[in-house]
Amino acid sequence: MAPRHTFIKFCKGNLIQPMLRMEHQPLLRGSSSPCKLPSWTLLLAVCAVGIGGTFQYGYNVSIINAPTQHIHKFLNETWSSRYQKELNADLLTFLWSVIASIFSLGGLCGALIGGSMAIRLGRKGALLMNNVIAILASILMGISFPTGLFELLIAGRFLIGINSGVGLCVQPLYIGEFAPKHLRGGLAMGTSIFLTGGILTGQIIGLRELLGGEKHWPLLLSSSCIPALAQLLFLPWFPESPRYLLIDRGDELSCAKALKRFHGSSEYRREMEDIQRECFALDGEKPKKPWQLFTDPGVRWQLITVIVMTMGQQLSGINAIYFYATYVFEQAGIPAEKIPYVTLGTGVCECLTALSCGLLIDYVGRRCLIIGGYLLMTLWCTVLTFSLTYQELYSWVPYMSMACVFAFILSFGLGPGGITNTLTAELFVQSSRPAAYMIAGTVSWISFFTVGMLFPFIVNGLKQYCFVVFLLECFFVAAFIFLIIPETKNKSFLEIKKEFHKLNFGRNARKKETELYERRQLQDEFLKTPA
């Protein structure tokens, strides 16, 4: 790998820098306003990245619910055929728990290796390699039924978990690095849009009229190879992350070409200057390991923020809402056979809010949406606690509970569900960002697994009052974000880093800011110096 400071050493003598100084300096100084709408190349790039990234996570979380009874039957038949005796109920429950939960273990492993893959192979290269894991997982799950080997189903679920963990780590990293700062929020919402789209698609494909029936469930589980093949077909047409090319690889020419592809010949220079500034400020700093972030005072509060937001997202009560949704729908008088179709409404809600958040995020700002989302979730938890308590007393209360379920999902998608990954990309500079995503992913998967293990006990112990726990959690996360996180809309990564200096360094903040100012002035003089 070329040193990260290669650009600093040779940029005065290469062919691109003089061109930037002589031809494009007026534009860099803000003579024209940035385009407010993304180009078709940017939109298509987000689609190519998303279809094999977070879409896989949402899709594979969703599709495992439909064939539950069919997989139980397969386990019973396989065990009887292999050992000539019935599978007892406890062992059946254990095997099913392993099949369902090993996805989380795979996701944790994927999160731990995702950042390293993004550094070694590049963002685009890591995503392409990740599809090989998805295809192998699909093959194993698809042949488990005809071969009578439920162990292949377990292995396939573990591998597709790894694929999802890597995708959740690398996709927002890639999008956040090629998006222009005035559109970064909206494009980064592609992560949430494709995740919720994967959930909804899995709910639809999993209907018994499609692939959720007894005969077709192996095809349902192996269908995750289709998004992987789609990404292998379309993603190679798009360039690598420009920031990775220049800051990590020192390849200025490839960076300029990538920026032209993403932003167009007339708009790429502003982003080029921003990347050059970050490269100069990093001064050859190598990509950090996750454990190095915990000892780096310069990212202390950014790291605390990411951990709090990630845990808050998983512990917000969204899982409790889905757990209670079937009960609420039953109490509202919806026939049991119709509930799967009504449940599709929750998937539609998530998709609509992700799209709405993508349209609003660069206009309203990150703070307003995420704080508002958590406060609204606090409100709906309060209302739902009362409505579930008095569900039997008044005929209209079940309908209020049903409205609260949809309102909570809408609030989650509009705030925490969409903004968390976007902020993770924005709070760190290039050298810290992959490690930050590894930490965020690890926290997310551990929280996801912990909630899955403890949630049934919480519900059994507290019943509907479990939402009191979640409303307190939502309120305190909203308060933390209000007090700690600055607005990041339309700010460069260096500007956002500067916002955290007072928190990170206290009395030394002024000295650190002075050093950054001097480095900025030095760089400006350097860029203005004739070749």
Short mmCIF file of N, CA and C in Angstrom, two decimals, residues 49-169:
data_model
loop_
_atom_site.label_atom_id
_atom_site.label_comp_id
_atom_site.label_asym_id
_atom_site.label_seq_id
_atom_site.Cartn_x
_atom_site.Cartn_y
_atom_site.Cartn_z
N VAL A 49 -24.79 -0.36 -4.19
CA VAL A 49 -24.17 -0.68 -2.91
C VAL A 49 -25.20 -1.31 -1.97
N GLY A 50 -26.42 -0.75 -1.94
CA GLY A 50 -27.43 -1.17 -0.98
C GLY A 50 -27.99 -2.55 -1.23
N ILE A 51 -28.12 -2.95 -2.49
CA ILE A 51 -28.80 -4.21 -2.81
C ILE A 51 -28.05 -5.42 -2.23
N GLY A 52 -26.75 -5.31 -2.14
CA GLY A 52 -25.99 -6.41 -1.55
C GLY A 52 -25.46 -6.10 -0.17
N GLY A 53 -25.88 -4.94 0.39
CA GLY A 53 -25.40 -4.53 1.71
C GLY A 53 -26.47 -4.71 2.77
N THR A 54 -27.06 -3.60 3.22
CA THR A 54 -28.03 -3.68 4.31
C THR A 54 -29.34 -4.35 3.87
N PHE A 55 -29.60 -4.41 2.56
CA PHE A 55 -30.77 -5.15 2.10
C PHE A 55 -30.70 -6.60 2.56
N GLN A 56 -29.50 -7.19 2.50
CA GLN A 56 -29.32 -8.58 2.91
C GLN A 56 -29.65 -8.76 4.40
N TYR A 57 -29.25 -7.80 5.21
CA TYR A 57 -29.54 -7.89 6.64
C TYR A 57 -31.05 -7.90 6.88
N GLY A 58 -31.75 -6.90 6.35
CA GLY A 58 -33.20 -6.83 6.54
C GLY A 58 -33.92 -8.04 5.98
N TYR A 59 -33.48 -8.49 4.81
CA TYR A 59 -34.14 -9.62 4.14
C TYR A 59 -33.97 -10.90 4.96
N ASN A 60 -32.77 -11.15 5.46
CA ASN A 60 -32.52 -12.40 6.18
C ASN A 60 -33.03 -12.39 7.61
N VAL A 61 -33.20 -11.22 8.20
CA VAL A 61 -33.89 -11.13 9.49
C VAL A 61 -35.36 -11.47 9.31
N SER A 62 -35.93 -11.05 8.18
CA SER A 62 -37.37 -11.17 7.94
C SER A 62 -37.79 -12.58 7.50
N ILE A 63 -37.04 -13.19 6.58
CA ILE A 63 -37.52 -14.43 5.96
C ILE A 63 -37.49 -15.64 6.89
N ILE A 64 -36.75 -15.57 7.98
CA ILE A 64 -36.65 -16.75 8.85
C ILE A 64 -37.95 -16.97 9.63
N ASN A 65 -38.80 -15.94 9.73
CA ASN A 65 -40.03 -16.09 10.52
C ASN A 65 -41.07 -16.95 9.81
N ALA A 66 -41.18 -16.81 8.48
CA ALA A 66 -42.25 -17.49 7.74
C ALA A 66 -42.16 -19.03 7.82
N PRO A 67 -40.99 -19.63 7.62
CA PRO A 67 -40.95 -21.11 7.58
C PRO A 67 -40.69 -21.78 8.93
N THR A 68 -41.00 -21.11 10.03
CA THR A 68 -40.68 -21.66 11.35
C THR A 68 -41.24 -23.06 11.53
N GLN A 69 -42.54 -23.24 11.27
CA GLN A 69 -43.17 -24.55 11.47
C GLN A 69 -42.62 -25.60 10.50
N HIS A 70 -42.31 -25.18 9.29
CA HIS A 70 -41.78 -26.12 8.30
C HIS A 70 -40.37 -26.59 8.69
N ILE A 71 -39.58 -25.68 9.25
CA ILE A 71 -38.24 -26.06 9.70
C ILE A 71 -38.34 -26.99 10.90
N HIS A 72 -39.30 -26.75 11.78
CA HIS A 72 -39.53 -27.67 12.90
C HIS A 72 -39.83 -29.08 12.38
N LYS A 73 -40.69 -29.15 11.39
CA LYS A 73 -41.04 -30.45 10.81
C LYS A 73 -39.82 -31.11 10.17
N PHE A 74 -39.00 -30.32 9.47
CA PHE A 74 -37.79 -30.84 8.83
C PHE A 74 -36.83 -31.38 9.88
N LEU A 75 -36.66 -30.68 11.00
CA LEU A 75 -35.79 -31.15 12.07
C LEU A 75 -36.29 -32.47 12.66
N ASN A 76 -37.60 -32.55 12.88
CA ASN A 76 -38.18 -33.79 13.41
C ASN A 76 -37.97 -34.97 12.47
N GLU A 77 -38.26 -34.76 11.19
CA GLU A 77 -38.13 -35.84 10.21
C GLU A 77 -36.68 -36.26 10.03
N THR A 78 -35.78 -35.30 9.99
CA THR A 78 -34.36 -35.61 9.82
C THR A 78 -33.83 -36.40 11.01
N TRP A 79 -34.23 -35.97 12.21
CA TRP A 79 -33.75 -36.65 13.42
C TRP A 79 -34.29 -38.09 13.48
N SER A 80 -35.56 -38.24 13.15
CA SER A 80 -36.17 -39.58 13.17
C SER A 80 -35.52 -40.50 12.16
N SER A 81 -35.23 -39.97 10.96
CA SER A 81 -34.61 -40.77 9.91
C SER A 81 -33.17 -41.15 10.28
N ARG A 82 -32.48 -40.25 10.95
CA ARG A 82 -31.07 -40.47 11.25
C ARG A 82 -30.88 -41.39 12.47
N TYR A 83 -31.71 -41.19 13.51
CA TYR A 83 -31.49 -41.91 14.77
C TYR A 83 -32.63 -42.86 15.13
N GLN A 84 -33.64 -42.97 14.27
CA GLN A 84 -34.78 -43.86 14.49
C GLN A 84 -35.49 -43.61 15.83
N LYS A 85 -35.57 -42.36 16.21
CA LYS A 85 -36.35 -42.01 17.40
C LYS A 85 -36.79 -40.55 17.27
N GLU A 86 -37.84 -40.23 18.02
CA GLU A 86 -38.42 -38.90 17.94
C GLU A 86 -37.50 -37.85 18.59
N LEU A 87 -37.54 -36.67 18.05
CA LEU A 87 -36.79 -35.55 18.61
C LEU A 87 -37.61 -34.95 19.76
N ASN A 88 -37.06 -34.95 20.98
CA ASN A 88 -37.83 -34.43 22.11
C ASN A 88 -37.98 -32.91 22.01
N ALA A 89 -38.98 -32.38 22.70
CA ALA A 89 -39.36 -30.98 22.57
C ALA A 89 -38.25 -30.02 22.98
N ASP A 90 -37.52 -30.35 24.04
CA ASP A 90 -36.46 -29.47 24.51
C ASP A 90 -35.32 -29.36 23.49
N LEU A 91 -34.95 -30.50 22.92
CA LEU A 91 -33.88 -30.49 21.93
C LEU A 91 -34.33 -29.77 20.66
N LEU A 92 -35.60 -29.93 20.29
CA LEU A 92 -36.14 -29.21 19.13
C LEU A 92 -36.05 -27.71 19.35
N THR A 93 -36.45 -27.28 20.54
CA THR A 93 -36.38 -25.84 20.86
C THR A 93 -34.94 -25.35 20.80
N PHE A 94 -34.01 -26.17 21.30
CA PHE A 94 -32.60 -25.79 21.30
C PHE A 94 -32.09 -25.64 19.86
N LEU A 95 -32.37 -26.65 19.00
CA LEU A 95 -31.90 -26.59 17.62
C LEU A 95 -32.47 -25.38 16.89
N TRP A 96 -33.76 -25.11 17.11
CA TRP A 96 -34.37 -23.94 16.45
C TRP A 96 -33.74 -22.65 16.97
N SER A 97 -33.45 -22.58 18.26
CA SER A 97 -32.81 -21.39 18.82
C SER A 97 -31.43 -21.17 18.20
N VAL A 98 -30.70 -22.28 17.99
CA VAL A 98 -29.38 -22.18 17.37
C VAL A 98 -29.51 -21.64 15.94
N ILE A 99 -30.47 -22.18 15.17
CA ILE A 99 -30.67 -21.73 13.79
C ILE A 99 -31.02 -20.25 13.74
N ALA A 100 -31.87 -19.82 14.67
CA ALA A 100 -32.32 -18.42 14.65
C ALA A 100 -31.25 -17.47 15.19
N SER A 101 -30.55 -17.87 16.24
CA SER A 101 -29.64 -16.94 16.91
C SER A 101 -28.23 -16.94 16.36
N ILE A 102 -27.84 -18.00 15.63
CA ILE A 102 -26.46 -18.03 15.12
C ILE A 102 -26.23 -16.96 14.07
N PHE A 103 -27.33 -16.45 13.50
CA PHE A 103 -27.25 -15.30 12.59
C PHE A 103 -26.60 -14.11 13.30
N SER A 104 -26.97 -13.89 14.56
CA SER A 104 -26.39 -12.78 15.33
C SER A 104 -24.90 -13.00 15.59
N LEU A 105 -24.52 -14.25 15.88
CA LEU A 105 -23.11 -14.55 16.09
C LEU A 105 -22.31 -14.30 14.81
N GLY A 106 -22.88 -14.71 13.66
CA GLY A 106 -22.22 -14.42 12.39
C GLY A 106 -22.12 -12.93 12.14
N GLY A 107 -23.19 -12.19 12.48
CA GLY A 107 -23.16 -10.74 12.30
C GLY A 107 -22.07 -10.09 13.13
N LEU A 108 -21.88 -10.58 14.36
CA LEU A 108 -20.82 -10.05 15.21
C LEU A 108 -19.45 -10.30 14.58
N CYS A 109 -19.24 -11.51 14.06
CA CYS A 109 -17.96 -11.81 13.38
C CYS A 109 -17.78 -10.92 12.16
N GLY A 110 -18.87 -10.70 11.40
CA GLY A 110 -18.78 -9.82 10.23
C GLY A 110 -18.42 -8.40 10.60
N ALA A 111 -18.99 -7.91 11.71
CA ALA A 111 -18.67 -6.55 12.16
C ALA A 111 -17.20 -6.44 12.56
N LEU A 112 -16.66 -7.51 13.15
CA LEU A 112 -15.26 -7.48 13.61
C LEU A 112 -14.27 -7.49 12.45
N ILE A 113 -14.65 -8.09 11.31
CA ILE A 113 -13.72 -8.16 10.17
C ILE A 113 -14.06 -7.13 9.09
N GLY A 114 -15.24 -6.50 9.17
CA GLY A 114 -15.66 -5.59 8.11
C GLY A 114 -14.72 -4.41 7.92
N GLY A 115 -14.30 -3.78 9.03
CA GLY A 115 -13.40 -2.63 8.92
C GLY A 115 -12.06 -3.01 8.32
N SER A 116 -11.53 -4.16 8.73
CA SER A 116 -10.24 -4.61 8.19
C SER A 116 -10.34 -4.92 6.70
N MET A 117 -11.46 -5.52 6.28
CA MET A 117 -11.68 -5.78 4.85
C MET A 117 -11.75 -4.48 4.07
N ALA A 118 -12.40 -3.47 4.65
CA ALA A 118 -12.53 -2.18 3.97
C ALA A 118 -11.19 -1.49 3.80
N ILE A 119 -10.27 -1.72 4.74
CA ILE A 119 -8.93 -1.12 4.65
C ILE A 119 -8.06 -1.88 3.66
N ARG A 120 -8.09 -3.19 3.71
CA ARG A 120 -7.21 -4.01 2.88
C ARG A 120 -7.69 -4.11 1.43
N LEU A 121 -9.00 -4.29 1.23
CA LEU A 121 -9.54 -4.51 -0.10
C LEU A 121 -10.18 -3.26 -0.69
N GLY A 122 -10.32 -2.22 0.11
CA GLY A 122 -11.09 -1.06 -0.33
C GLY A 122 -12.56 -1.27 -0.02
N ARG A 123 -13.31 -0.16 -0.02
CA ARG A 123 -14.73 -0.26 0.31
C ARG A 123 -15.48 -1.09 -0.73
N LYS A 124 -15.26 -0.78 -1.96
CA LYS A 124 -15.91 -1.52 -3.06
C LYS A 124 -15.43 -2.97 -3.09
N GLY A 125 -14.15 -3.19 -2.94
CA GLY A 125 -13.61 -4.54 -2.97
C GLY A 125 -14.15 -5.40 -1.85
N ALA A 126 -14.33 -4.81 -0.64
CA ALA A 126 -14.86 -5.56 0.48
C ALA A 126 -16.30 -6.00 0.22
N LEU A 127 -17.10 -5.11 -0.36
CA LEU A 127 -18.49 -5.45 -0.67
C LEU A 127 -18.57 -6.54 -1.73
N LEU A 128 -17.72 -6.47 -2.74
CA LEU A 128 -17.73 -7.50 -3.78
C LEU A 128 -17.33 -8.86 -3.22
N MET A 129 -16.29 -8.89 -2.40
CA MET A 129 -15.86 -10.14 -1.79
C MET A 129 -16.93 -10.69 -0.84
N ASN A 130 -17.66 -9.80 -0.21
CA ASN A 130 -18.70 -10.20 0.73
C ASN A 130 -19.81 -11.01 0.05
N ASN A 131 -20.03 -10.75 -1.24
CA ASN A 131 -21.07 -11.48 -1.96
C ASN A 131 -20.73 -12.96 -2.13
N VAL A 132 -19.45 -13.29 -2.14
CA VAL A 132 -19.04 -14.69 -2.23
C VAL A 132 -19.54 -15.45 -1.00
N ILE A 133 -19.46 -14.79 0.16
CA ILE A 133 -19.96 -15.40 1.40
C ILE A 133 -21.47 -15.63 1.31
N ALA A 134 -22.20 -14.65 0.76
CA ALA A 134 -23.66 -14.75 0.65
C ALA A 134 -24.06 -15.89 -0.28
N ILE A 135 -23.36 -16.03 -1.38
CA ILE A 135 -23.69 -17.09 -2.35
C ILE A 135 -23.43 -18.46 -1.74
N LEU A 136 -22.29 -18.61 -1.03
CA LEU A 136 -21.98 -19.87 -0.36
C LEU A 136 -23.05 -20.20 0.69
N ALA A 137 -23.47 -19.18 1.45
CA ALA A 137 -24.50 -19.39 2.46
C ALA A 137 -25.82 -19.83 1.82
N SER A 138 -26.18 -19.23 0.71
CA SER A 138 -27.42 -19.59 0.01
C SER A 138 -27.39 -21.04 -0.47
N ILE A 139 -26.24 -21.45 -0.98
CA ILE A 139 -26.11 -22.83 -1.46
C ILE A 139 -26.28 -23.81 -0.30
N LEU A 140 -25.62 -23.54 0.83
CA LEU A 140 -25.72 -24.44 1.98
C LEU A 140 -27.15 -24.53 2.51
N MET A 141 -27.83 -23.39 2.61
CA MET A 141 -29.22 -23.41 3.11
C MET A 141 -30.15 -24.09 2.12
N GLY A 142 -29.89 -23.90 0.83
CA GLY A 142 -30.74 -24.49 -0.20
C GLY A 142 -30.67 -26.00 -0.27
N ILE A 143 -29.47 -26.55 -0.03
CA ILE A 143 -29.30 -28.00 -0.16
C ILE A 143 -29.50 -28.74 1.17
N SER A 144 -29.75 -27.99 2.25
CA SER A 144 -29.92 -28.65 3.55
C SER A 144 -31.12 -29.59 3.55
N PHE A 145 -32.24 -29.19 2.92
CA PHE A 145 -33.44 -30.02 2.92
C PHE A 145 -33.27 -31.27 2.05
N PRO A 146 -32.84 -31.14 0.77
CA PRO A 146 -32.71 -32.36 -0.04
C PRO A 146 -31.66 -33.33 0.47
N THR A 147 -30.62 -32.83 1.16
CA THR A 147 -29.58 -33.72 1.69
C THR A 147 -29.93 -34.25 3.07
N GLY A 148 -30.92 -33.64 3.72
CA GLY A 148 -31.30 -34.08 5.06
C GLY A 148 -30.28 -33.72 6.12
N LEU A 149 -29.51 -32.64 5.89
CA LEU A 149 -28.48 -32.22 6.84
C LEU A 149 -28.85 -30.84 7.40
N PHE A 150 -29.45 -30.83 8.60
CA PHE A 150 -29.81 -29.54 9.19
C PHE A 150 -28.57 -28.76 9.62
N GLU A 151 -27.42 -29.45 9.73
CA GLU A 151 -26.18 -28.75 10.06
C GLU A 151 -25.80 -27.74 8.98
N LEU A 152 -26.15 -28.05 7.71
CA LEU A 152 -25.88 -27.10 6.62
C LEU A 152 -26.72 -25.85 6.78
N LEU A 153 -27.93 -25.99 7.31
CA LEU A 153 -28.79 -24.83 7.55
C LEU A 153 -28.18 -23.93 8.61
N ILE A 154 -27.63 -24.56 9.65
CA ILE A 154 -26.96 -23.78 10.70
C ILE A 154 -25.74 -23.05 10.14
N ALA A 155 -24.94 -23.77 9.35
CA ALA A 155 -23.74 -23.16 8.76
C ALA A 155 -24.12 -22.02 7.81
N GLY A 156 -25.17 -22.23 7.03
CA GLY A 156 -25.61 -21.19 6.10
C GLY A 156 -26.09 -19.94 6.82
N ARG A 157 -26.84 -20.13 7.92
CA ARG A 157 -27.30 -18.97 8.69
C ARG A 157 -26.13 -18.22 9.32
N PHE A 158 -25.10 -18.96 9.73
CA PHE A 158 -23.92 -18.30 10.29
C PHE A 158 -23.20 -17.47 9.22
N LEU A 159 -23.05 -18.03 8.02
CA LEU A 159 -22.36 -17.32 6.94
C LEU A 159 -23.15 -16.11 6.47
N ILE A 160 -24.48 -16.24 6.37
CA ILE A 160 -25.26 -15.09 5.94
C ILE A 160 -25.26 -14.01 7.02
N GLY A 161 -25.05 -14.42 8.29
CA GLY A 161 -24.86 -13.44 9.36
C GLY A 161 -23.56 -12.67 9.17
N ILE A 162 -22.49 -13.39 8.81
CA ILE A 162 -21.21 -12.72 8.52
C ILE A 162 -21.40 -11.72 7.38
N ASN A 163 -22.08 -12.15 6.33
CA ASN A 163 -22.34 -11.25 5.19
C ASN A 163 -23.08 -10.00 5.64
N SER A 164 -24.09 -10.17 6.49
CA SER A 164 -24.87 -9.02 6.96
C SER A 164 -24.02 -8.11 7.84
N GLY A 165 -23.18 -8.69 8.68
CA GLY A 165 -22.31 -7.88 9.53
C GLY A 165 -21.32 -7.05 8.75
N VAL A 166 -20.73 -7.64 7.72
CA VAL A 166 -19.80 -6.89 6.87
C VAL A 166 -20.56 -5.80 6.10
N GLY A 167 -21.73 -6.14 5.58
CA GLY A 167 -22.51 -5.16 4.82
C GLY A 167 -22.92 -3.97 5.66
N LEU A 168 -23.35 -4.21 6.91
CA LEU A 168 -23.75 -3.13 7.81
C LEU A 168 -22.57 -2.23 8.16
N CYS A 169 -21.37 -2.77 8.12
CA CYS A 169 -20.16 -2.00 8.43
C CYS A 169 -19.66 -1.21 7.22
#
